[in-house]
Amino acid sequence: MRSFFTFAVVAIVGCREPDGERVALPGGSPGIGFDDLRYSAALDRVLAPGGRSGNLYLIAPDSLEIESIGGFSTEEAYDGGHDFGATSVDEGGGRLYVTDRTTRTLFVVDPASRAIVGQAPLAAGPDYVRWVEKTRELWVTEPSGDQLEIFALPEGAVDPVSVAVIPVDNGPESLVIDQRAGRAYTHRWQESSLVFDVVSRALLAEWPNGCAASRGLAIDAERGFFFVDCSEGTVSVLDTRDGHVLSTEARGSGFDVLGYDEALQHLYVAGGACGCLVVFGVSAQGALSFLERFDAPASTHCATADQQGHAWVCDPDEGQLWRVNDDAP
Amino acid sequence: MRREPIAWIAAALALSSEARGHEPQLDAGAAIAWAFPVGAAEEGTELSDATVGLVPITIDLEGRVAPRVGIGLLVRYGVGIPTMCGSAGECTASLGSDVLLAARARFVLPDLGPISPRAGVGLGWEWLATRFADEDARASRLRHGPVPLVADVELALTPAQGWTVGLVGGAALGVFVDRQVDTAYGSASVPAADLAPHAFIDIGVRVGAAW
């Protein structure tokens, strides 16, 4: 019945408002080129690098209280892309780490004082930054240089120091760290994913990932699953032991940054081409099951999970976020 | 009000008996159109996720079983315009296709001045392929299923004896019962878990010949 109802409504109306609760951000208008979207369990905040706004936004998942940390590149106009200012963030070792694409700088932020306390220049335009607990390093993807750049940040230091570069031909796209196993996962732009040892920095494996256009990734370290989404709308689960594909689903399209809720074992993928947020369940065997589809902004391409039953979706054209309640079992 | 269309057709059929001796026995036509995607390919996937629409070319052939009633077949091949592609080469490689094979009854309705209206109704089977290309990498999804309703209306002019040119609008309402997801590492065929209705609603131009 629901399908027939949806069919009739779409036929008559043609387009729909995004589902969820709108989270307007200070300085968000006329738009923000969101890319990376994270949740910090230590801070209990959703972390949203604010592109041209010059801010990193910290949002309380329940109260929706918003704090802004400024000091990054700013610009009045929004050009519709996500190549300006702060676009990636991670949290670890009591600090926040932010990359600024305009100044090609890696910033270290003290979350207590809400201030930038350190920085380092990057060798090439950055995409993602991730904290590696085991080595106290920051790994930064630099696709414009076809490389990963690695920064050391010893205990007590505030300015990261570039210590190594790992060439990644036709990449790297996206980055996730399995802190427990000491592995870093990234993509080549098409068809495969790479696994690195974070201590030796050696390439351990390259796995076919089922994508024509590789985009987002995530891991379930506890259960040994590596999740991949593709721009064309395919989502796959790979076994972290040997990279074999456990499950593949295909719903929606235009996916990029994905979110995963380890408690619910739900995967969230958002795409502008479909104007949708799709929720998948992940079984103990790694099988994907479609749970629900929500309407999302037509400019969206990023999602995250706050581990409290909400998915978060970026809305670049409006410079805001949407919080969506995930009530699926 | 509901009986009006039926009465209209019945009246047309009755009136047509007068002209039986002059009616052609075969009709053939070709049409080109734009078709809008509506509805879901399956639960969680709108038809418009992968295609903004089709450019269908339709060939039809029918024989008259009554002066104003024809029964025949139509074949529609639609080129699917992708929602995403990054370059001219990728856009070309991302073109999809939709093939519809249908049986149809077509009724010649009473003339409206110089316009000769015709209405068709039928059923068929549909095969839809959507594709995506990124550099040299390819992905595709293939779906097929029954189309229990194919309906169209044509408003035709007769510029020459035995020839018609008309505006045609219609819809093909179907469901997909099977899908195949092809990726770089292989393909998987999965029966559709949820039968979600979809339609291509088209408007275009048809050229017909009768003899």
Coordinates of C-alpha atoms in Angstrom, one line a residue:
Chain A
M1 CA 0.0 0.0 0.0
R2 CA 2.8 2.4 0.9
S3 CA 4.4 2.0 -2.5
F4 CA 1.2 2.7 -4.3
F5 CA 0.6 5.8 -2.0
T6 CA 4.2 7.0 -2.7
F7 CA 3.7 6.4 -6.4
A8 CA 0.5 8.5 -6.4
V9 CA 2.0 11.3 -4.4
V10 CA 5.2 11.5 -6.5
A11 CA 3.2 11.5 -9.7
I12 CA 1.2 14.4 -8.5
V13 CA 3.7 16.5 -6.5
G14 CA 6.9 15.6 -8.2
C15 CA 9.3 16.5 -5.4
R16 CA 9.4 16.3 -1.6
E17 CA 10.7 18.1 1.4
P18 CA 13.6 16.3 3.2
D19 CA 12.7 14.2 6.1
G20 CA 13.9 14.9 9.6
E21 CA 14.6 18.0 11.7
R22 CA 16.3 20.9 10.1
V23 CA 19.5 22.1 11.9
A24 CA 20.4 25.6 10.7
L25 CA 24.0 26.6 11.2
P26 CA 25.3 30.1 12.1
G27 CA 26.7 31.6 8.9
G28 CA 25.3 28.7 6.9
S29 CA 23.6 30.8 4.3
P30 CA 24.1 31.0 1.3
G31 CA 25.5 27.5 1.4
I32 CA 28.3 25.3 2.7
G33 CA 30.5 22.9 0.8
F34 CA 30.2 20.1 3.3
D35 CA 32.3 17.0 2.7
D36 CA 33.4 15.1 5.8
L37 CA 30.8 14.6 8.6
R38 CA 31.7 12.9 11.9
Y39 CA 30.5 12.1 15.3
S40 CA 32.9 12.2 18.4
A41 CA 31.8 9.9 21.1
A42 CA 34.4 11.5 23.5
L43 CA 32.8 14.9 23.0
D44 CA 29.3 13.7 22.3
R45 CA 29.1 16.1 19.4
V46 CA 28.5 15.8 15.7
L47 CA 31.4 17.5 13.9
A48 CA 30.7 19.4 10.7
P49 CA 33.5 21.3 9.0
G50 CA 31.9 24.4 7.6
G51 CA 33.7 25.1 4.3
R52 CA 33.4 28.7 3.3
S53 CA 31.8 29.7 6.6
G54 CA 35.3 29.5 8.3
N55 CA 33.8 27.4 11.1
L56 CA 34.0 24.0 12.6
Y57 CA 30.5 23.2 14.0
L58 CA 30.0 21.0 17.1
I59 CA 26.4 20.0 17.5
A60 CA 24.9 18.2 20.5
P61 CA 22.9 15.3 19.1
D62 CA 19.9 15.6 21.4
S63 CA 19.6 19.3 22.3
L64 CA 20.9 20.5 18.9
E65 CA 23.0 23.1 20.7
I66 CA 25.6 24.4 18.3
E67 CA 29.1 25.7 19.0
S68 CA 31.3 27.2 16.3
I69 CA 35.0 27.2 16.3
G70 CA 36.4 29.8 13.8
G71 CA 39.8 30.6 12.4
F72 CA 39.6 28.7 9.1
S73 CA 39.4 30.1 5.6
T74 CA 36.3 32.2 4.9
E75 CA 34.5 33.4 1.8
E76 CA 31.2 35.2 1.3
A77 CA 30.0 33.4 -1.8
Y78 CA 29.2 29.7 -2.1
D79 CA 30.2 28.1 -5.5
G80 CA 28.3 24.8 -5.1
G81 CA 31.4 22.7 -4.7
H82 CA 33.3 21.5 -1.6
D83 CA 36.8 22.7 -2.3
F84 CA 36.9 25.7 0.0
G85 CA 38.0 26.0 3.6
A86 CA 37.6 23.4 6.3
T87 CA 36.2 20.2 4.9
S88 CA 37.5 17.3 7.1
V89 CA 37.8 16.7 10.8
D90 CA 38.7 13.9 13.2
E91 CA 38.9 13.6 17.0
G92 CA 41.5 11.7 19.0
G93 CA 44.0 12.1 21.8
G94 CA 42.0 14.9 23.3
R95 CA 42.2 17.1 20.3
L96 CA 40.4 17.9 17.1
Y97 CA 42.2 17.9 13.7
V98 CA 40.9 19.9 10.8
T99 CA 42.1 20.2 7.2
D100 CA 41.7 23.5 5.3
R101 CA 41.7 23.0 1.5
T102 CA 42.2 26.7 0.7
T103 CA 45.3 27.3 2.9
R104 CA 46.4 23.6 2.6
T105 CA 46.9 23.5 6.3
L106 CA 46.3 20.9 9.0
F107 CA 45.0 22.5 12.2
V108 CA 45.0 21.2 15.7
V109 CA 42.1 22.4 17.8
D110 CA 41.7 22.2 21.6
P111 CA 38.0 21.3 22.2
A112 CA 38.1 22.6 25.7
S113 CA 39.1 26.1 24.8
R114 CA 37.5 26.0 21.4
A115 CA 40.8 27.4 19.9
I116 CA 43.3 26.5 17.3
V117 CA 46.5 25.5 19.1
G118 CA 48.7 24.2 16.4
Q119 CA 49.1 23.7 12.7
A120 CA 51.2 22.3 9.9
P121 CA 51.4 22.9 6.1
L122 CA 50.2 20.1 3.8
A123 CA 52.2 18.9 0.8
A124 CA 49.1 18.9 -1.5
G125 CA 45.4 19.6 -1.4
P126 CA 43.8 17.6 1.4
D127 CA 40.7 15.5 1.4
Y128 CA 40.4 13.5 4.7
V129 CA 42.3 13.6 8.0
R130 CA 42.2 10.7 10.5
W131 CA 43.8 10.2 13.9
V132 CA 45.8 7.0 14.4
E133 CA 45.9 6.2 18.1
K134 CA 48.5 3.5 18.0
T135 CA 51.2 5.7 16.6
R136 CA 49.9 9.1 17.6
E137 CA 49.9 10.1 13.9
L138 CA 47.6 12.0 11.6
W139 CA 47.0 10.5 8.2
V140 CA 45.8 12.9 5.5
T141 CA 44.6 11.9 2.1
E142 CA 46.0 14.2 -0.6
P143 CA 44.3 13.1 -3.9
S144 CA 45.7 16.0 -5.9
G145 CA 49.1 14.6 -5.1
D146 CA 48.1 10.9 -5.4
Q147 CA 49.4 10.3 -1.9
L148 CA 48.8 9.9 1.8
E149 CA 50.8 12.3 4.0
I150 CA 51.6 11.2 7.6
F151 CA 52.1 13.6 10.4
A152 CA 53.5 12.8 13.9
L153 CA 52.1 14.5 16.9
P154 CA 54.0 13.3 20.0
E155 CA 52.4 13.7 23.5
G156 CA 52.5 17.3 24.5
A157 CA 53.2 18.7 21.0
V158 CA 50.8 20.9 19.3
D159 CA 52.2 21.3 15.8
P160 CA 52.1 18.2 13.6
V161 CA 55.3 17.2 11.8
S162 CA 55.2 15.6 8.4
V163 CA 57.1 12.4 8.6
A164 CA 56.2 10.3 5.5
V165 CA 54.3 10.2 2.3
I166 CA 52.7 7.0 0.8
P167 CA 52.1 7.2 -3.0
V168 CA 48.6 6.1 -3.9
D169 CA 48.1 6.0 -7.7
N170 CA 44.6 6.9 -8.8
G171 CA 43.6 7.8 -5.2
P172 CA 43.3 8.1 -2.3
E173 CA 39.6 8.5 -1.8
S174 CA 38.2 8.5 1.7
L175 CA 40.0 7.1 4.8
V176 CA 39.1 5.1 7.9
I177 CA 41.3 3.7 10.6
D178 CA 40.7 0.4 12.4
Q179 CA 42.3 1.5 15.7
R180 CA 42.1 -2.0 17.1
A181 CA 43.7 -3.8 14.2
G182 CA 46.1 -1.0 13.3
R183 CA 44.9 -0.7 9.7
A184 CA 44.1 2.1 7.4
Y185 CA 41.6 1.7 4.6
T186 CA 41.2 3.9 1.6
H187 CA 40.0 3.6 -2.0
R188 CA 41.4 4.1 -5.5
W189 CA 38.9 6.2 -7.4
Q190 CA 37.6 3.2 -9.3
E191 CA 37.0 -0.5 -8.4
S192 CA 39.3 -1.2 -5.5
S193 CA 40.2 -0.5 -1.9
L194 CA 43.6 -0.5 -0.2
V195 CA 44.6 -1.7 3.2
F196 CA 47.7 -0.3 5.0
D197 CA 49.4 -1.3 8.2
V198 CA 49.6 1.9 10.3
V199 CA 52.9 0.9 12.0
S200 CA 54.9 -0.3 9.0
R201 CA 52.9 1.9 6.6
A202 CA 53.1 -1.1 4.2
L203 CA 50.3 -1.9 1.7
L204 CA 48.8 -5.1 3.0
A205 CA 46.1 -5.8 0.4
E206 CA 44.1 -4.4 -2.5
W207 CA 40.6 -5.6 -2.8
P208 CA 38.0 -5.3 -5.5
N209 CA 35.2 -3.3 -3.9
G210 CA 32.3 -3.6 -6.4
C211 CA 32.3 0.1 -7.3
A212 CA 32.7 1.7 -10.6
A213 CA 33.2 5.0 -8.7
S214 CA 34.5 4.3 -5.1
R215 CA 33.4 6.8 -2.5
G216 CA 32.7 6.4 1.2
L217 CA 33.8 3.8 3.6
A218 CA 33.4 2.7 7.3
I219 CA 34.3 -0.3 9.4
D220 CA 32.7 -2.5 12.1
A221 CA 35.9 -3.4 13.9
E222 CA 34.1 -5.6 16.4
R223 CA 32.6 -7.8 13.7
G224 CA 35.3 -7.5 11.0
F225 CA 33.3 -5.7 8.3
F226 CA 34.5 -3.1 5.9
F227 CA 31.7 -1.1 4.3
V228 CA 32.0 0.6 0.9
D229 CA 29.6 2.8 -1.0
C230 CA 29.8 3.8 -4.7
S231 CA 28.6 6.9 -6.5
E232 CA 26.4 4.7 -8.7
G233 CA 24.4 3.6 -5.6
T234 CA 26.0 0.2 -4.8
V235 CA 26.8 -0.7 -1.2
S236 CA 29.0 -3.6 -0.3
V237 CA 30.3 -5.4 2.8
L238 CA 33.7 -6.9 2.7
D239 CA 35.3 -9.3 5.2
T240 CA 38.3 -7.6 6.8
R241 CA 40.2 -10.9 7.0
D242 CA 40.6 -11.4 3.3
G243 CA 38.5 -8.8 1.5
H244 CA 35.9 -11.1 0.0
V245 CA 32.5 -9.6 -0.6
L246 CA 29.9 -10.7 1.9
S247 CA 27.0 -8.8 0.6
T248 CA 26.0 -6.2 -2.1
E249 CA 22.9 -4.0 -2.4
A250 CA 22.0 -1.4 -4.9
R251 CA 19.5 1.3 -3.9
G252 CA 19.5 5.1 -4.7
S253 CA 22.5 6.9 -6.3
G254 CA 25.0 9.6 -5.8
F255 CA 26.4 8.2 -2.6
D256 CA 29.6 9.6 -1.0
V257 CA 30.4 10.0 2.7
L258 CA 28.6 7.2 4.7
G259 CA 27.8 6.7 8.4
Y260 CA 27.6 3.6 10.5
D261 CA 26.0 3.1 13.9
E262 CA 27.8 0.2 15.6
A263 CA 25.1 -0.2 18.3
L264 CA 22.2 -0.4 15.9
Q265 CA 24.4 -2.0 13.2
H266 CA 22.8 0.3 10.6
L267 CA 24.5 1.8 7.6
Y268 CA 23.5 5.3 6.3
V269 CA 24.1 6.4 2.8
A270 CA 22.9 9.7 1.3
G271 CA 22.9 10.8 -2.3
G272 CA 22.0 13.9 -4.2
A273 CA 21.1 12.1 -7.4
C274 CA 18.4 10.2 -5.6
G275 CA 17.7 13.0 -3.1
C276 CA 17.6 10.2 -0.5
L277 CA 19.0 8.8 2.7
V278 CA 18.9 5.0 2.6
V279 CA 19.3 2.9 5.8
F280 CA 20.6 -0.7 5.6
G281 CA 20.8 -3.2 8.4
V282 CA 23.9 -5.4 8.6
S283 CA 23.4 -9.0 9.9
A284 CA 26.0 -11.0 11.9
Q285 CA 27.0 -12.6 8.7
G286 CA 27.5 -9.3 7.0
A287 CA 24.4 -9.4 4.9
L288 CA 22.8 -6.1 4.0
S289 CA 19.1 -5.6 4.2
F290 CA 17.2 -2.6 3.1
L291 CA 15.4 -1.0 6.0
E292 CA 14.1 2.5 5.0
R293 CA 14.5 5.3 2.6
F294 CA 14.1 8.9 3.6
D295 CA 13.8 12.0 1.5
A296 CA 17.0 14.1 1.6
P297 CA 18.2 17.3 0.0
A298 CA 19.0 17.3 -3.6
S299 CA 22.5 18.5 -2.9
T300 CA 23.4 16.0 -0.2
H301 CA 26.3 13.6 -0.5
C302 CA 27.3 13.0 3.2
A303 CA 25.8 11.2 6.2
T304 CA 26.9 10.2 9.6
A305 CA 25.5 8.5 12.7
D306 CA 25.5 9.8 16.3
Q307 CA 25.2 6.4 17.9
Q308 CA 22.0 7.6 19.6
G309 CA 19.5 6.6 17.0
H310 CA 19.9 9.5 14.6
A311 CA 21.3 9.8 11.1
W312 CA 22.7 13.2 10.0
V313 CA 22.6 14.4 6.5
C314 CA 24.3 17.4 5.0
D315 CA 22.4 20.0 3.0
P316 CA 25.1 22.0 1.2
D317 CA 22.9 24.3 -0.9
E318 CA 21.1 25.5 2.3
G319 CA 24.2 25.4 4.6
Q320 CA 22.4 23.2 7.1
L321 CA 22.1 19.7 8.4
W322 CA 19.1 17.4 8.9
R323 CA 18.8 15.0 11.8
V324 CA 16.7 12.0 10.9
N325 CA 15.3 9.6 13.5
D326 CA 16.1 6.0 12.7
D327 CA 13.3 3.9 14.2
A328 CA 14.0 0.9 12.1
P329 CA 14.7 -2.3 14.1
Chain B
M1 CA -20.0 9.7 -15.9
R2 CA -18.0 6.4 -15.8
R3 CA -20.1 4.9 -18.6
E4 CA -19.4 7.8 -20.9
P5 CA -16.1 6.5 -22.5
I6 CA -17.6 3.0 -23.0
A7 CA -20.7 4.5 -24.7
W8 CA -18.5 6.7 -26.8
I9 CA -16.5 3.7 -28.1
A10 CA -19.7 1.6 -28.7
A11 CA -21.2 4.4 -30.7
A12 CA -18.1 4.7 -32.7
L13 CA -18.0 1.0 -33.4
A14 CA -21.7 1.1 -34.5
L15 CA -21.2 4.0 -36.8
S16 CA -18.2 2.5 -38.3
S17 CA -20.1 -0.4 -39.9
E18 CA -21.3 2.0 -42.6
A19 CA -17.8 2.7 -43.8
R20 CA -16.5 -0.9 -43.5
G21 CA -15.9 -1.3 -47.2
H22 CA -13.6 1.7 -47.3
E23 CA -11.5 1.0 -44.2
P24 CA -7.9 -0.1 -44.5
Q25 CA -7.0 -3.5 -43.1
L26 CA -3.5 -2.7 -41.7
D27 CA -2.0 0.1 -39.8
A28 CA 1.7 0.7 -39.0
G29 CA 3.4 3.6 -37.3
A30 CA 6.6 4.9 -35.8
A31 CA 6.8 7.4 -32.9
I32 CA 9.4 9.3 -31.1
A33 CA 8.8 10.7 -27.6
W34 CA 10.1 11.8 -24.3
A35 CA 9.2 9.6 -21.4
F36 CA 9.2 10.7 -17.8
P37 CA 10.0 8.1 -15.1
V38 CA 7.5 7.9 -12.2
G39 CA 7.4 5.5 -9.3
A40 CA 9.7 2.9 -7.8
A41 CA 11.9 0.4 -9.5
E42 CA 11.8 -1.5 -6.2
E43 CA 11.4 -0.6 -2.6
G44 CA 14.1 2.0 -1.8
T45 CA 14.9 2.8 -5.4
E46 CA 13.0 5.4 -7.4
L47 CA 13.0 5.0 -11.2
S48 CA 14.3 8.5 -11.3
D49 CA 17.4 7.7 -9.3
A50 CA 19.2 6.4 -12.3
T51 CA 17.5 8.0 -15.3
V52 CA 16.0 11.4 -15.8
G53 CA 13.9 10.0 -18.7
L54 CA 13.8 8.0 -21.9
V55 CA 13.8 8.9 -25.6
P56 CA 11.7 6.1 -26.8
I57 CA 11.2 5.1 -30.4
T58 CA 8.1 3.0 -30.9
I59 CA 7.2 0.8 -33.9
D60 CA 3.7 -0.6 -34.1
L61 CA 1.7 -2.8 -36.5
E62 CA -1.9 -3.7 -36.2
G63 CA -4.6 -5.4 -38.2
R64 CA -8.2 -4.3 -38.3
V65 CA -10.5 -6.8 -36.6
A66 CA -13.4 -4.3 -37.0
P67 CA -13.7 -1.1 -38.9
R68 CA -12.6 1.0 -36.0
V69 CA -10.7 -1.6 -33.9
G70 CA -7.2 -2.9 -34.5
I71 CA -5.2 -5.4 -32.7
G72 CA -1.4 -5.6 -33.0
L73 CA 2.0 -5.5 -31.5
L74 CA 4.3 -2.6 -30.5
V75 CA 8.0 -2.6 -29.8
R76 CA 9.4 0.4 -27.9
Y77 CA 13.2 1.0 -27.5
G78 CA 14.0 3.9 -25.2
V79 CA 17.4 5.4 -24.7
G80 CA 17.8 6.1 -21.0
I81 CA 19.3 9.4 -20.1
P82 CA 21.5 9.0 -16.9
T83 CA 21.2 11.2 -13.8
M84 CA 25.0 11.2 -13.3
C85 CA 28.0 11.4 -15.5
G86 CA 31.2 13.4 -15.5
S87 CA 32.3 13.8 -19.1
A88 CA 31.0 13.3 -22.6
G89 CA 32.5 9.9 -22.9
E90 CA 31.1 8.8 -19.5
C91 CA 27.7 10.2 -20.4
T92 CA 27.7 8.2 -23.6
A93 CA 28.8 5.0 -21.7
S94 CA 26.1 5.6 -19.1
L95 CA 23.2 5.7 -21.5
G96 CA 20.6 3.1 -20.5
S97 CA 17.9 1.3 -22.4
D98 CA 14.3 0.3 -21.9
V99 CA 12.6 -2.2 -24.2
L100 CA 8.9 -2.8 -24.1
L101 CA 7.1 -5.5 -26.1
A102 CA 3.4 -5.2 -25.9
A103 CA 0.1 -6.4 -27.5
R104 CA -2.4 -3.7 -27.9
A105 CA -5.9 -3.0 -29.1
R106 CA -6.4 0.3 -30.7
F107 CA -9.7 2.2 -31.3
V108 CA -10.4 4.8 -34.0
L109 CA -12.7 7.3 -32.3
P110 CA -15.1 9.7 -34.0
D111 CA -13.4 12.6 -35.7
L112 CA -13.1 16.0 -34.0
G113 CA -13.1 18.2 -37.0
P114 CA -9.9 17.5 -38.9
I115 CA -8.5 15.5 -36.0
S116 CA -8.8 11.8 -35.9
P117 CA -8.4 10.6 -32.3
R118 CA -7.3 7.1 -31.5
A119 CA -6.9 5.3 -28.2
G120 CA -4.9 2.2 -27.4
V121 CA -4.8 -0.2 -24.5
G122 CA -2.7 -3.3 -24.0
L123 CA -0.2 -5.2 -21.9
G124 CA 3.4 -6.3 -22.3
W125 CA 6.8 -7.0 -20.8
E126 CA 9.6 -4.6 -20.1
W127 CA 13.4 -4.8 -19.8
L128 CA 15.2 -1.9 -18.2
A129 CA 19.0 -1.4 -18.1
T130 CA 20.6 1.5 -16.3
R131 CA 24.3 2.0 -16.6
F132 CA 27.0 4.1 -14.9
A133 CA 30.6 4.8 -16.1
D134 CA 33.5 6.3 -14.3
E135 CA 36.7 6.5 -16.4
D136 CA 37.0 2.9 -17.6
A137 CA 35.0 1.4 -14.8
R138 CA 31.4 0.2 -15.5
A139 CA 28.4 -0.7 -13.4
S140 CA 24.9 -1.6 -14.5
R141 CA 21.5 -2.8 -13.2
L142 CA 19.1 -4.9 -15.3
R143 CA 15.5 -5.2 -14.4
H144 CA 12.5 -6.8 -16.1
G145 CA 8.9 -7.4 -15.4
P146 CA 5.3 -7.3 -16.6
V147 CA 3.6 -4.2 -17.8
P148 CA -0.1 -4.9 -17.2
L149 CA -1.2 -1.5 -18.6
V150 CA 0.0 0.1 -21.8
A151 CA -2.3 3.0 -22.7
D152 CA -2.0 5.8 -25.3
V153 CA -4.0 8.4 -27.0
E154 CA -3.2 9.9 -30.4
L155 CA -4.6 13.1 -32.0
A156 CA -3.9 12.5 -35.7
L157 CA -4.2 14.6 -38.8
T158 CA -4.4 13.1 -42.3
P159 CA -2.1 15.1 -44.6
A160 CA -2.5 12.6 -47.4
Q161 CA -4.6 9.6 -48.2
G162 CA -3.4 6.7 -46.1
W163 CA -1.0 8.7 -44.0
T164 CA -1.4 10.2 -40.5
V165 CA 0.7 12.5 -38.3
G166 CA -0.3 13.0 -34.7
L167 CA 0.6 13.9 -31.2
V168 CA 0.7 10.9 -29.0
G169 CA 0.7 10.6 -25.2
G170 CA 0.7 7.5 -23.1
A171 CA 1.8 5.6 -20.2
A172 CA 3.3 2.1 -19.5
L173 CA 2.6 1.0 -16.0
G174 CA 4.6 -2.0 -14.7
V175 CA 6.5 -3.7 -12.0
F176 CA 9.9 -5.3 -12.0
V177 CA 10.0 -8.9 -10.7
D178 CA 13.8 -9.5 -11.1
R179 CA 16.9 -7.4 -11.0
Q180 CA 20.6 -8.1 -11.7
V181 CA 23.3 -5.9 -10.3
D182 CA 26.5 -6.0 -12.3
T183 CA 29.8 -4.7 -10.8
A184 CA 33.4 -5.0 -11.5
Y185 CA 33.8 -8.2 -9.5
G186 CA 30.7 -10.0 -10.8
S187 CA 26.9 -9.9 -11.0
A188 CA 24.1 -11.0 -8.8
S189 CA 20.5 -11.7 -9.8
V190 CA 17.9 -11.1 -7.1
P191 CA 14.2 -11.5 -7.2
A192 CA 12.5 -8.3 -6.2
A193 CA 11.4 -8.5 -2.6
D194 CA 8.8 -5.8 -3.0
L195 CA 6.8 -5.2 -6.1
A196 CA 6.7 -1.5 -6.5
P197 CA 4.8 0.1 -9.4
H198 CA 6.4 2.4 -11.8
A199 CA 5.5 4.1 -15.1
F200 CA 7.0 5.8 -18.0
I201 CA 4.7 8.6 -19.1
D202 CA 5.5 9.8 -22.6
I203 CA 4.5 12.5 -25.1
G204 CA 5.7 12.5 -28.6
V205 CA 4.9 12.4 -32.3
R206 CA 3.7 9.5 -34.4
V207 CA 3.7 9.0 -38.1
G208 CA 1.3 6.3 -39.3
A209 CA 0.4 4.6 -42.6
A210 CA -2.7 2.5 -43.4
W211 CA -3.5 0.3 -46.3

